[in-house]
mmCIF file with all atom_site columns, C-alpha atoms in Angstrom:
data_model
loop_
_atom_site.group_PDB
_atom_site.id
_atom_site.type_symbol
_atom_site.label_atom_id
_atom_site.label_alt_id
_atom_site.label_comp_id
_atom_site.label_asym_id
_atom_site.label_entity_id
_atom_site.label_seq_id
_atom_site.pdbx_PDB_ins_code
_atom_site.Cartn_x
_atom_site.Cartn_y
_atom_site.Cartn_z
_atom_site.occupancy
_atom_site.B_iso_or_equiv
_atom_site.pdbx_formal_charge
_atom_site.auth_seq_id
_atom_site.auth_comp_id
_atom_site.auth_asym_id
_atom_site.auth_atom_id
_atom_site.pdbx_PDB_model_num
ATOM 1   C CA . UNK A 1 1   ? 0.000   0.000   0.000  1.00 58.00 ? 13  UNK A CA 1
ATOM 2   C CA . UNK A 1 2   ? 1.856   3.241   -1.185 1.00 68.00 ? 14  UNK A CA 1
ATOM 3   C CA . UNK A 1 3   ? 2.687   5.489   0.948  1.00 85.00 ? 15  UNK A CA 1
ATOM 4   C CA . UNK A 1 4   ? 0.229   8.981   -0.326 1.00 93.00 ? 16  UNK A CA 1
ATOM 5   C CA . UNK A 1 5   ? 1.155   11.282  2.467  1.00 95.00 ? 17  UNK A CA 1
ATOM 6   C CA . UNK A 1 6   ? 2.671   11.886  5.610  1.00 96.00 ? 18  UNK A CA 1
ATOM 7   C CA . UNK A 1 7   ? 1.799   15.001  8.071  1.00 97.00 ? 19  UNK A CA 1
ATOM 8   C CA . UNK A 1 8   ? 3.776   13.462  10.990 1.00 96.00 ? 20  UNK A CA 1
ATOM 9   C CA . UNK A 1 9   ? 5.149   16.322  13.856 1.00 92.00 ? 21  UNK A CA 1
ATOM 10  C CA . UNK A 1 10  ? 7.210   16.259  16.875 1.00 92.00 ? 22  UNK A CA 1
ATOM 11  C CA . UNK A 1 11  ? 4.318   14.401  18.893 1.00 91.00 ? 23  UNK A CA 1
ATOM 12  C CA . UNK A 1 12  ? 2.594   12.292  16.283 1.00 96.00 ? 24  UNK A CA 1
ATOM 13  C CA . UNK A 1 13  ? 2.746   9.689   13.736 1.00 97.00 ? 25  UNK A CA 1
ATOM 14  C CA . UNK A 1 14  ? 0.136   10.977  10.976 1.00 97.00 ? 26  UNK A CA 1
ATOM 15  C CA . UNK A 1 15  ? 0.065   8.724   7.938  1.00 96.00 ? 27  UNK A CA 1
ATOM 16  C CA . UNK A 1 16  ? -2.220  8.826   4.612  1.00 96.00 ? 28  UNK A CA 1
ATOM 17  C CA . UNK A 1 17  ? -2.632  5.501   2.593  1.00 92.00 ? 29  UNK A CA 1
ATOM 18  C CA . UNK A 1 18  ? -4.107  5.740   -1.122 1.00 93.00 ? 30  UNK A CA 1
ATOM 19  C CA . UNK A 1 19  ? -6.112  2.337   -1.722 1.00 91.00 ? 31  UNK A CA 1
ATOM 20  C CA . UNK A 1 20  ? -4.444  0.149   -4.608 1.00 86.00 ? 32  UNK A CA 1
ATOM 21  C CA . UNK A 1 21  ? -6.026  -2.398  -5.943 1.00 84.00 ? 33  UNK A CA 1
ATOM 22  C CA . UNK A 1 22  ? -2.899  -4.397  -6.479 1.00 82.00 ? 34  UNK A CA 1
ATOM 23  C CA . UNK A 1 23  ? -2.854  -4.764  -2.823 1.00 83.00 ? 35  UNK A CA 1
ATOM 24  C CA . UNK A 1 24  ? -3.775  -7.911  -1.159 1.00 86.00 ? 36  UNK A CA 1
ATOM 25  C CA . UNK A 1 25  ? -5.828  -7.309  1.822  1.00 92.00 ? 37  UNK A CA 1
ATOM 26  C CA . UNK A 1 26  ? -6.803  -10.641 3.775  1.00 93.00 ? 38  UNK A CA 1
ATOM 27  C CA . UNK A 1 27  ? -9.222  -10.369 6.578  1.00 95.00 ? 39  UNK A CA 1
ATOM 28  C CA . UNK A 1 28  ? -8.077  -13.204 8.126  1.00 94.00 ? 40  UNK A CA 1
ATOM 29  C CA . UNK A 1 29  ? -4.811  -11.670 8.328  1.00 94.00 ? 41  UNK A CA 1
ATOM 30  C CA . UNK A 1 30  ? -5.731  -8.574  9.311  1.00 95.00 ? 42  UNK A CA 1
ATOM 31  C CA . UNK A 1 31  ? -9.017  -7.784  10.978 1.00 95.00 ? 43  UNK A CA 1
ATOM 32  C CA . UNK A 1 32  ? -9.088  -8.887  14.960 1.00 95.00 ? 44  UNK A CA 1
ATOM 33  C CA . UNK A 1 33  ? -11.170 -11.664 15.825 1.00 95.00 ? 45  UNK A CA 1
ATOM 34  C CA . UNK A 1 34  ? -12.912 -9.376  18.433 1.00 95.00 ? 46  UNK A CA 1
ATOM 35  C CA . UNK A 1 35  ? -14.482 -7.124  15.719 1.00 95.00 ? 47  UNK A CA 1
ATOM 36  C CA . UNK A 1 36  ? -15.461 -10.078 13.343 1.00 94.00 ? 48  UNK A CA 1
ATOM 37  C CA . UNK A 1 37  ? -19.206 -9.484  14.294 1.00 93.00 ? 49  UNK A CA 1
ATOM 38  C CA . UNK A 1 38  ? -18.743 -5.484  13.889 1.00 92.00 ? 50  UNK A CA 1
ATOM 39  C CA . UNK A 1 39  ? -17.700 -5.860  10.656 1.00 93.00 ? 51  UNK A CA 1
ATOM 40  C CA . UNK A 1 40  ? -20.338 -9.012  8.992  1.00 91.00 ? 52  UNK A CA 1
ATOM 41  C CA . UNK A 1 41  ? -22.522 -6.869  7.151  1.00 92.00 ? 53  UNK A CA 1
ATOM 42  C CA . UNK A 1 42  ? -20.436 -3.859  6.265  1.00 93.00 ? 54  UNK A CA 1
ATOM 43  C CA . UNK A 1 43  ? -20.500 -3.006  1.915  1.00 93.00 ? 55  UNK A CA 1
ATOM 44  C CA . UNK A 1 44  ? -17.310 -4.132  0.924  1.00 90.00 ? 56  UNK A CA 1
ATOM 45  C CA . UNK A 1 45  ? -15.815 -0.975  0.285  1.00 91.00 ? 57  UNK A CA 1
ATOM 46  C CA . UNK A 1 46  ? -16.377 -0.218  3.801  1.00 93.00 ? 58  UNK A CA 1
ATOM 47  C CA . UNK A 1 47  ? -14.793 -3.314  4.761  1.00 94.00 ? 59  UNK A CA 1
ATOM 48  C CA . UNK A 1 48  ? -11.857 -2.236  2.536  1.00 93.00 ? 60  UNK A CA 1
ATOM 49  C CA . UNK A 1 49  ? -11.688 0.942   4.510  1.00 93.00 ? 61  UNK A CA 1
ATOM 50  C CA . UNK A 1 50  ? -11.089 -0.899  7.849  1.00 95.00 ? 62  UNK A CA 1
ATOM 51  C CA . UNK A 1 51  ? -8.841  -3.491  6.213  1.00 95.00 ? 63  UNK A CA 1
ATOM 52  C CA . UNK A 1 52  ? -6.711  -0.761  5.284  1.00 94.00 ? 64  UNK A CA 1
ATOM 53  C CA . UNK A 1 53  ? -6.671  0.626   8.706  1.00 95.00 ? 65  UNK A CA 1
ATOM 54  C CA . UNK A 1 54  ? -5.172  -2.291  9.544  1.00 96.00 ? 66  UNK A CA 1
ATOM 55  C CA . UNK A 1 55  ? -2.765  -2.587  7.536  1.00 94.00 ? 67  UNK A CA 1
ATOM 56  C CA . UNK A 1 56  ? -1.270  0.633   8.428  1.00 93.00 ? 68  UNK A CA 1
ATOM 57  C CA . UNK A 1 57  ? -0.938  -0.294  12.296 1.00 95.00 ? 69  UNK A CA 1
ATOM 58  C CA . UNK A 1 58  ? 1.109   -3.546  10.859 1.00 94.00 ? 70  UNK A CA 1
ATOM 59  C CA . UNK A 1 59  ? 3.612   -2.007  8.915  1.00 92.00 ? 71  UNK A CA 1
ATOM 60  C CA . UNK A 1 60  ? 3.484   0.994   12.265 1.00 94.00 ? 72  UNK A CA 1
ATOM 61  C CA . UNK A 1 61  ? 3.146   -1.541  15.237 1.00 95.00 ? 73  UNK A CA 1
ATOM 62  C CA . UNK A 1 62  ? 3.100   -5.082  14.345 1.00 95.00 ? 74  UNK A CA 1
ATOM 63  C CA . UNK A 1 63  ? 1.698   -6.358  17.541 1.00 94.00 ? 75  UNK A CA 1
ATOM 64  C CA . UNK A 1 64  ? -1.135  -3.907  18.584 1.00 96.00 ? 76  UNK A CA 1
ATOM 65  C CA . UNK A 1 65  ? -4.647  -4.218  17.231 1.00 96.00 ? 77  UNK A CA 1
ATOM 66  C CA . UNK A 1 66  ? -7.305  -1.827  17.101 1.00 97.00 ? 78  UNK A CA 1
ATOM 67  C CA . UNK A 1 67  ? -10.190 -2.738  19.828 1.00 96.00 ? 79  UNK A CA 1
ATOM 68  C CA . UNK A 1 68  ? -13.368 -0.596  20.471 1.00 93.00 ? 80  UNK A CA 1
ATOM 69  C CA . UNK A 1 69  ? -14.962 0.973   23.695 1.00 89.00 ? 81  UNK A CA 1
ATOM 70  C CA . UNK A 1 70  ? -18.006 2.682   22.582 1.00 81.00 ? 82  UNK A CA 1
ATOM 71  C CA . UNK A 1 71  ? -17.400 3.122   19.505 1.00 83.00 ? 83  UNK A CA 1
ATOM 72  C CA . UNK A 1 72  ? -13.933 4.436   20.106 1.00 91.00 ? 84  UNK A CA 1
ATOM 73  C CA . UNK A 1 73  ? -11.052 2.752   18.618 1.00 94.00 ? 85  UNK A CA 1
ATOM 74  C CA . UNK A 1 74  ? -8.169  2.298   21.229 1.00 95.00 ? 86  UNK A CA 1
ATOM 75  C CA . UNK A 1 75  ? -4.374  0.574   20.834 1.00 96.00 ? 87  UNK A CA 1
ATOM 76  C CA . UNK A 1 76  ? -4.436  -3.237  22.437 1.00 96.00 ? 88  UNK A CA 1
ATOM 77  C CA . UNK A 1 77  ? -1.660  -3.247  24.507 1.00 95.00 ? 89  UNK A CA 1
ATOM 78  C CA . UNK A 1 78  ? -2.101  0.744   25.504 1.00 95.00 ? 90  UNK A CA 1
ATOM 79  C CA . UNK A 1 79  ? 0.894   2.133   24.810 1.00 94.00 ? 91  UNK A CA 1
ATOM 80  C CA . UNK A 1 80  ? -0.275  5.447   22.742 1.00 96.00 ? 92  UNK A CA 1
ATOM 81  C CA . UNK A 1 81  ? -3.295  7.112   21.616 1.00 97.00 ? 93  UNK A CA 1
ATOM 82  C CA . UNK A 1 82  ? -4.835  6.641   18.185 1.00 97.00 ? 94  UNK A CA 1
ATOM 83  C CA . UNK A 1 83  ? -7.229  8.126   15.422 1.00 97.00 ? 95  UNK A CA 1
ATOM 84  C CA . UNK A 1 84  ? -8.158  6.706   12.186 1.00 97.00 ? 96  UNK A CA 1
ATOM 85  C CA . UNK A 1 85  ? -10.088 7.898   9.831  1.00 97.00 ? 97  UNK A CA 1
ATOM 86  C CA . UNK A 1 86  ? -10.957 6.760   5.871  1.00 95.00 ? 98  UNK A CA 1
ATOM 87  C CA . UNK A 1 87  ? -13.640 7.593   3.109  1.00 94.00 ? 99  UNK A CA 1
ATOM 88  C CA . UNK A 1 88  ? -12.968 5.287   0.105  1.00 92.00 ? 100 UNK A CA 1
ATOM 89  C CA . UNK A 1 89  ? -10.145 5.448   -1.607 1.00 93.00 ? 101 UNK A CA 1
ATOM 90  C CA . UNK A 1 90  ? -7.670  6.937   1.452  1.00 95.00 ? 102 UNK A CA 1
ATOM 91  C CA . UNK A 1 91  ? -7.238  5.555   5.050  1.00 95.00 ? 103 UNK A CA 1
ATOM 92  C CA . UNK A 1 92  ? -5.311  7.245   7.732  1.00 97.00 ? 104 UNK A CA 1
ATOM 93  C CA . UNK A 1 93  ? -3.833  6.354   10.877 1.00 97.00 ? 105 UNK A CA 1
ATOM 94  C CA . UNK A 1 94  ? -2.665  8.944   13.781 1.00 98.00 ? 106 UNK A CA 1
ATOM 95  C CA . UNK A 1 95  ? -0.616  7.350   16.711 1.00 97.00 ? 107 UNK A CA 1
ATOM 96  C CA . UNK A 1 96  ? 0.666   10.026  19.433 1.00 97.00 ? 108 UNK A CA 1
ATOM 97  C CA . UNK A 1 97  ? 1.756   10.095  23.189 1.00 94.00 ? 109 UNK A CA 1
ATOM 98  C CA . UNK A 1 98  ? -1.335  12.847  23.016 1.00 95.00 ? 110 UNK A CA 1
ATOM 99  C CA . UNK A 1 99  ? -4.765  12.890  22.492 1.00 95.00 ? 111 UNK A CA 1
ATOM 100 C CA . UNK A 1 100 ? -5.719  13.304  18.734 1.00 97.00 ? 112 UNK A CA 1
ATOM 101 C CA . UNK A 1 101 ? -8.067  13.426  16.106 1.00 97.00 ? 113 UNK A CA 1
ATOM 102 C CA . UNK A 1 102 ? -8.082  13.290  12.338 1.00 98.00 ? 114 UNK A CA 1
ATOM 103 C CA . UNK A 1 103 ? -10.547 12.960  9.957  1.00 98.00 ? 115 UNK A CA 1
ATOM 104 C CA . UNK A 1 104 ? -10.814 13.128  5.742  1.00 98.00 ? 116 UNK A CA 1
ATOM 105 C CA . UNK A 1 105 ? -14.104 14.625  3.925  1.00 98.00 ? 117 UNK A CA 1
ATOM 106 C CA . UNK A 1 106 ? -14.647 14.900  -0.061 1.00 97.00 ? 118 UNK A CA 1
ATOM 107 C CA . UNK A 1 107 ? -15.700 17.803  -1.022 1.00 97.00 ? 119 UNK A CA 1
ATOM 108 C CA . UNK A 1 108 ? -19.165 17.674  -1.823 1.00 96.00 ? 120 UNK A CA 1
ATOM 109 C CA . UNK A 1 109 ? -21.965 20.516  -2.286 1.00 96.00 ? 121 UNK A CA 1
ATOM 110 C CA . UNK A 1 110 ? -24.565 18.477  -0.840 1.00 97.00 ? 122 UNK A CA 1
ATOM 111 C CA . UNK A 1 111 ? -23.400 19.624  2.672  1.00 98.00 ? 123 UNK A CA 1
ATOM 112 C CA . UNK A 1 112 ? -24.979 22.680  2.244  1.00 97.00 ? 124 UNK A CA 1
ATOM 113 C CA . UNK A 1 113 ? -28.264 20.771  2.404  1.00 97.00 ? 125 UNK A CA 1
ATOM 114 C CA . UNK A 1 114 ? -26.642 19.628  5.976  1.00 97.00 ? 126 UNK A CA 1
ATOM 115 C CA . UNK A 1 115 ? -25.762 22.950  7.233  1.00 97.00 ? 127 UNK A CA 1
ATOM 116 C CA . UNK A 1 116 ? -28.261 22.934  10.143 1.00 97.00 ? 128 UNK A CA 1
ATOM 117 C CA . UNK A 1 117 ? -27.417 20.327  11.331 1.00 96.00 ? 129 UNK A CA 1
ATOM 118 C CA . UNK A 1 118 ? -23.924 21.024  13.361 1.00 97.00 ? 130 UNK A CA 1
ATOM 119 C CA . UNK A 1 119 ? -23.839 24.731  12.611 1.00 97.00 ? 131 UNK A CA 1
ATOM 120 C CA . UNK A 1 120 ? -26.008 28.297  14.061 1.00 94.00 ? 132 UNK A CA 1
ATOM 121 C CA . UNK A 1 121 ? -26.691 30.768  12.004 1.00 92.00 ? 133 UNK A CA 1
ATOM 122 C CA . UNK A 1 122 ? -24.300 33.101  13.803 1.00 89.00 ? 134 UNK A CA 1
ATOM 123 C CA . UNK A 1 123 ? -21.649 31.045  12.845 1.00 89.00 ? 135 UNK A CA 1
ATOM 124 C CA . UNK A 1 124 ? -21.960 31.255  9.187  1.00 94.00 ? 136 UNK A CA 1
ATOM 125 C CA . UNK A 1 125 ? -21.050 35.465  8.804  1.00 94.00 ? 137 UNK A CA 1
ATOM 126 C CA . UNK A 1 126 ? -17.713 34.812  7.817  1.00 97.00 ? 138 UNK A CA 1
ATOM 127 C CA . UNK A 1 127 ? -18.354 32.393  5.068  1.00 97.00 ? 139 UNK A CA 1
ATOM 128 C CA . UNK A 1 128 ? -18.199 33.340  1.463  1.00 96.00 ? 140 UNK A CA 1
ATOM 129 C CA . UNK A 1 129 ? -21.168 32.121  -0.799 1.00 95.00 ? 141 UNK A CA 1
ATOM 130 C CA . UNK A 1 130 ? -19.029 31.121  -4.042 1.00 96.00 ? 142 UNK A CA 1
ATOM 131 C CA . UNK A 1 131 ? -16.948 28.743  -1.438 1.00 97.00 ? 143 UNK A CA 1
ATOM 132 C CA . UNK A 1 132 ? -19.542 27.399  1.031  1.00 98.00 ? 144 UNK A CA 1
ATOM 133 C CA . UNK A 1 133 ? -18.986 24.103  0.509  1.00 97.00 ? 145 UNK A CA 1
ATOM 134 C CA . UNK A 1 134 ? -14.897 24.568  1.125  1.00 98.00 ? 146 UNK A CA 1
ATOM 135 C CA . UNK A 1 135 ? -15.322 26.283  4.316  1.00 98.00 ? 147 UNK A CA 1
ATOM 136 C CA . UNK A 1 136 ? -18.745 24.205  5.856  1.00 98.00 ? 148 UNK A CA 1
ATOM 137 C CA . UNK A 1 137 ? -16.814 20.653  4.680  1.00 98.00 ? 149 UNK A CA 1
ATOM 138 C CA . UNK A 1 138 ? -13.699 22.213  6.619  1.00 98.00 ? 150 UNK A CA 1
ATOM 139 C CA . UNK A 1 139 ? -15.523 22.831  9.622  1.00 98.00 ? 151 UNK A CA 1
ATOM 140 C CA . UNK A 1 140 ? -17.064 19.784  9.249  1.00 98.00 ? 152 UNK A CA 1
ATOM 141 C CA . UNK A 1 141 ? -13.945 17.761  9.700  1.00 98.00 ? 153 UNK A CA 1
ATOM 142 C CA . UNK A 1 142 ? -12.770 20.183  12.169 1.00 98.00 ? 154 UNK A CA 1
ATOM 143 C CA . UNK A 1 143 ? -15.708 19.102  14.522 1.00 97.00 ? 155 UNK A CA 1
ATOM 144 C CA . UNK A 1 144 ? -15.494 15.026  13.486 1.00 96.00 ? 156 UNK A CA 1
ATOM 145 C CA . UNK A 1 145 ? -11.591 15.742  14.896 1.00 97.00 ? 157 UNK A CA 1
ATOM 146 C CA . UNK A 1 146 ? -12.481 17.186  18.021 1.00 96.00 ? 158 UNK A CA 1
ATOM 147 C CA . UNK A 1 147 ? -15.283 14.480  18.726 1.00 94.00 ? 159 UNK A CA 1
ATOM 148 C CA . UNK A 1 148 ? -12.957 12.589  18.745 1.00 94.00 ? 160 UNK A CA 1
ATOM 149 C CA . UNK A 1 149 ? -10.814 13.818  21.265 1.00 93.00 ? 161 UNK A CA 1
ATOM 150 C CA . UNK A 1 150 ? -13.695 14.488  23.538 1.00 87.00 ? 162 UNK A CA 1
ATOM 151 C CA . UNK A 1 151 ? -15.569 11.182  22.493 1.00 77.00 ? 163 UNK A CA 1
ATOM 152 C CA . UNK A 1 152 ? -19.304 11.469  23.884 1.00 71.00 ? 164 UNK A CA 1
ATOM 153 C CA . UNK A 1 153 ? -22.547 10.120  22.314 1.00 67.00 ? 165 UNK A CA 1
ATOM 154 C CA . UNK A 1 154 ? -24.388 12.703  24.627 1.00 67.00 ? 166 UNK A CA 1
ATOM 155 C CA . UNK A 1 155 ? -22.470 16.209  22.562 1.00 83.00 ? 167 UNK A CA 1
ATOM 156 C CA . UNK A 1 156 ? -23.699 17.755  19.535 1.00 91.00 ? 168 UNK A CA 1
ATOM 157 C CA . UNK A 1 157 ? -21.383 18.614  16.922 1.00 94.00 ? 169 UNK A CA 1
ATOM 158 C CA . UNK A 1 158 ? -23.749 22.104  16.815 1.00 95.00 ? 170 UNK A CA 1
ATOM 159 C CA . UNK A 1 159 ? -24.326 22.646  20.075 1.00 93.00 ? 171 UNK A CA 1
ATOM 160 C CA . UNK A 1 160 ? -20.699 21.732  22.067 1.00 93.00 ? 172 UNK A CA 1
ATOM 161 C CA . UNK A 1 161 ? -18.325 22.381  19.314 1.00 95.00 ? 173 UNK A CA 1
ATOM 162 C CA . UNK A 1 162 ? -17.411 25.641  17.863 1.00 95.00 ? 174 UNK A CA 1
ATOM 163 C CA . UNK A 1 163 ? -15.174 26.649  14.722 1.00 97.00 ? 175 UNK A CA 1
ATOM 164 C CA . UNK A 1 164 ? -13.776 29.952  14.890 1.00 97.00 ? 176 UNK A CA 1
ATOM 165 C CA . UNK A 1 165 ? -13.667 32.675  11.726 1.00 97.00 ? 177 UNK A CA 1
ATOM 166 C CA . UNK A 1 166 ? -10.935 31.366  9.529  1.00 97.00 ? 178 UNK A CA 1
ATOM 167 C CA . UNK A 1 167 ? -9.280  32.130  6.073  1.00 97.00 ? 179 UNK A CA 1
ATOM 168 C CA . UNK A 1 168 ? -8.654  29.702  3.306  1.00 97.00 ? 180 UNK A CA 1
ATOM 169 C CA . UNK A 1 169 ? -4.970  31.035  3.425  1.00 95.00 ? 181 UNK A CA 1
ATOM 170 C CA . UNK A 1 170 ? -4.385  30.181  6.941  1.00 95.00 ? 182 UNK A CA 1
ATOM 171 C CA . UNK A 1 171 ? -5.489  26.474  7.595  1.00 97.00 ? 183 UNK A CA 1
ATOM 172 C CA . UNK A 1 172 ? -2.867  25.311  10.091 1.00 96.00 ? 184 UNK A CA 1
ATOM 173 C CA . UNK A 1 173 ? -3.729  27.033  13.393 1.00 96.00 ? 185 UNK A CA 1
ATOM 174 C CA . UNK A 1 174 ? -7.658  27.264  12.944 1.00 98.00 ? 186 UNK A CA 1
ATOM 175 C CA . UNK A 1 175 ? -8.726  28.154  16.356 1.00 97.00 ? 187 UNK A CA 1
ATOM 176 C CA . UNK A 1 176 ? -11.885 25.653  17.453 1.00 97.00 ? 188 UNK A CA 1
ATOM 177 C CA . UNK A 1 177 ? -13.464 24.244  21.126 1.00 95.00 ? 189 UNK A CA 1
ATOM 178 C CA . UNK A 1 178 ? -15.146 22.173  22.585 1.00 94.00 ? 190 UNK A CA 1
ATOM 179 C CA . UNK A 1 179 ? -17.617 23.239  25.547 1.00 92.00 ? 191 UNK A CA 1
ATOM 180 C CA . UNK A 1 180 ? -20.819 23.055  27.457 1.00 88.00 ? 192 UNK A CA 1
ATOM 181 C CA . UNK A 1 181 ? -21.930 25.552  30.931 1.00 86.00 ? 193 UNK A CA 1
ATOM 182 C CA . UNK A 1 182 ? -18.511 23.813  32.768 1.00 88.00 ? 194 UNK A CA 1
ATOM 183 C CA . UNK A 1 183 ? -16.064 24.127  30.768 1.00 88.00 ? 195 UNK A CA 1
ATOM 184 C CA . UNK A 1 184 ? -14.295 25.183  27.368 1.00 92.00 ? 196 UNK A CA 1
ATOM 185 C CA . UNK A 1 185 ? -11.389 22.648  25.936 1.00 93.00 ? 197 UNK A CA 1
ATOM 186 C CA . UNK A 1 186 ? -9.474  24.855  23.034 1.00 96.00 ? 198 UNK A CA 1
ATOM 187 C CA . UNK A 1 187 ? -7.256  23.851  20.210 1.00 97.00 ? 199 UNK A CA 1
ATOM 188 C CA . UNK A 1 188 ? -5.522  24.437  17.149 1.00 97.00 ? 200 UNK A CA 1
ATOM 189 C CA . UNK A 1 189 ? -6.629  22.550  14.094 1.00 98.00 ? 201 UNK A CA 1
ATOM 190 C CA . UNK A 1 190 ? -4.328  22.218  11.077 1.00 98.00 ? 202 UNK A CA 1
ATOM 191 C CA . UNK A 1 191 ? -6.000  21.266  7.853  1.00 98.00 ? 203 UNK A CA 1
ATOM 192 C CA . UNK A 1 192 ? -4.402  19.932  4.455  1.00 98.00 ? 204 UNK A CA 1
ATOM 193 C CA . UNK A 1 193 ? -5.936  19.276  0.850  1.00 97.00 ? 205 UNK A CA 1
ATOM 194 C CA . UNK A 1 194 ? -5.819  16.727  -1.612 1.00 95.00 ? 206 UNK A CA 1
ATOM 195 C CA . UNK A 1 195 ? -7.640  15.333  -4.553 1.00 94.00 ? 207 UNK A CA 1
ATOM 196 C CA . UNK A 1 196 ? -10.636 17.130  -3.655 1.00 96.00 ? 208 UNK A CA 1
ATOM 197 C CA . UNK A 1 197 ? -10.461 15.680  0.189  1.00 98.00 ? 209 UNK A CA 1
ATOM 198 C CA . UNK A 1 198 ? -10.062 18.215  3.332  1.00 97.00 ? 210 UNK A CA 1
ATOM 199 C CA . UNK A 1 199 ? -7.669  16.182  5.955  1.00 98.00 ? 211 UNK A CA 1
ATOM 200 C CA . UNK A 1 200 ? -8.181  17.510  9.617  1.00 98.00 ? 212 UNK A CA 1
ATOM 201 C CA . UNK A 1 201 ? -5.500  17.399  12.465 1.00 98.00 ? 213 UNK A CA 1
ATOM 202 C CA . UNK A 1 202 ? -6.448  18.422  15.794 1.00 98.00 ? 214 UNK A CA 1
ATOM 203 C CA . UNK A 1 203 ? -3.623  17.826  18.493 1.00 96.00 ? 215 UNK A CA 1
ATOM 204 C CA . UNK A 1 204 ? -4.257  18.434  22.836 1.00 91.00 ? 216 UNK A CA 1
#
């Protein structure tokens, strides 16, 4: 599986797989037995998508696997924190001593049927009509990233997560947070293009 990019820093391992079908994937090989039943009646390119997950950790850490606690992936033995993320043809893996989150979207116009869903109105002043669907895809992924650094079924992506005013010329310190009446968690996302994808970092 060829190596399509890497955004690795000083804390993290961030690698970007580009699906080939050369490429022999075996399941049996690959996928852990514990998330044989997770994965029965997934469409096969979905099922590519995880098998290529995997097959990053191999060539990263031979002898972890990729187990599930609510939904969220975790390393088996703990040793680091992970993030992956795919959408047919690319898969990702992040592996860090730090909480992360990554996440790849196409982009597509039909978001902007979407946009009520995980933004306010109040949010959207800054946006530019003739590039909606850039900057609402971005912020998007920006929010997917964050959930999963503060992984809760019980948040909304438009009601705990917030993407401040940002310019297309300035995508590697986007300021974002997550909060409710308690508290306010704030990072820096850093965001990368390719072939039509976004690709979202956000580091603690």
């Amino acid at each position: 599986m060829p190596l399509y990019r890497d955004f690795s820093d000083d804390s993290a391992i961030i690698l970007v797989w580009k699906y080939d079908e050369s490429e022999e994937l075996d399941i049996n090989e690959l996928l852990e037995p514990e998330n044989a039943e997770k994965v029965k009646d997934y469409h096969p390119k979905k099922l590519l998508e995880v098998l290529m997950v995997r097959k990053l950790l191999k060539g990263l850490k031979p002898n972890s696997k990729i187990l599930y606690r609510e939904r969220e992936p975790f390393l088996s033995p703990y040793d680091a924190e992970i993030s992956i993320t795919h959408s047919f043809p690319f898969a990702a893996i992040a592996i860090s001593k730090n909480k992360i989150g990554i996440d790849v979207e196409k982009f597509n116009p039909k978001i902007l049927r979407v946009i009520d869903k995980f933004t306010y109105e109040n949010e959207r002043g800054f946006i530019p009509e003739d590039k909606a669907d850039t900057f609402y895809t971005i912020i998007w992924s920006v929010k997917e990233s964050m959930y999963k650094i503060h992984h809760s079924k019980y948040w909304s992506l438009k009601k705990n997560y917030e993407v401040k005013p940002f310019e297309l010329k300035h995508l590697h310190k986007i300021s974002c947070r997550v909060y409710d009446e308690q508290f306010s968690d704030e990072f820096k996302a850093r965001v990368e293009f390719f072939d039509d994808y976004c690709f979202t970092i956000v580091e603690e």
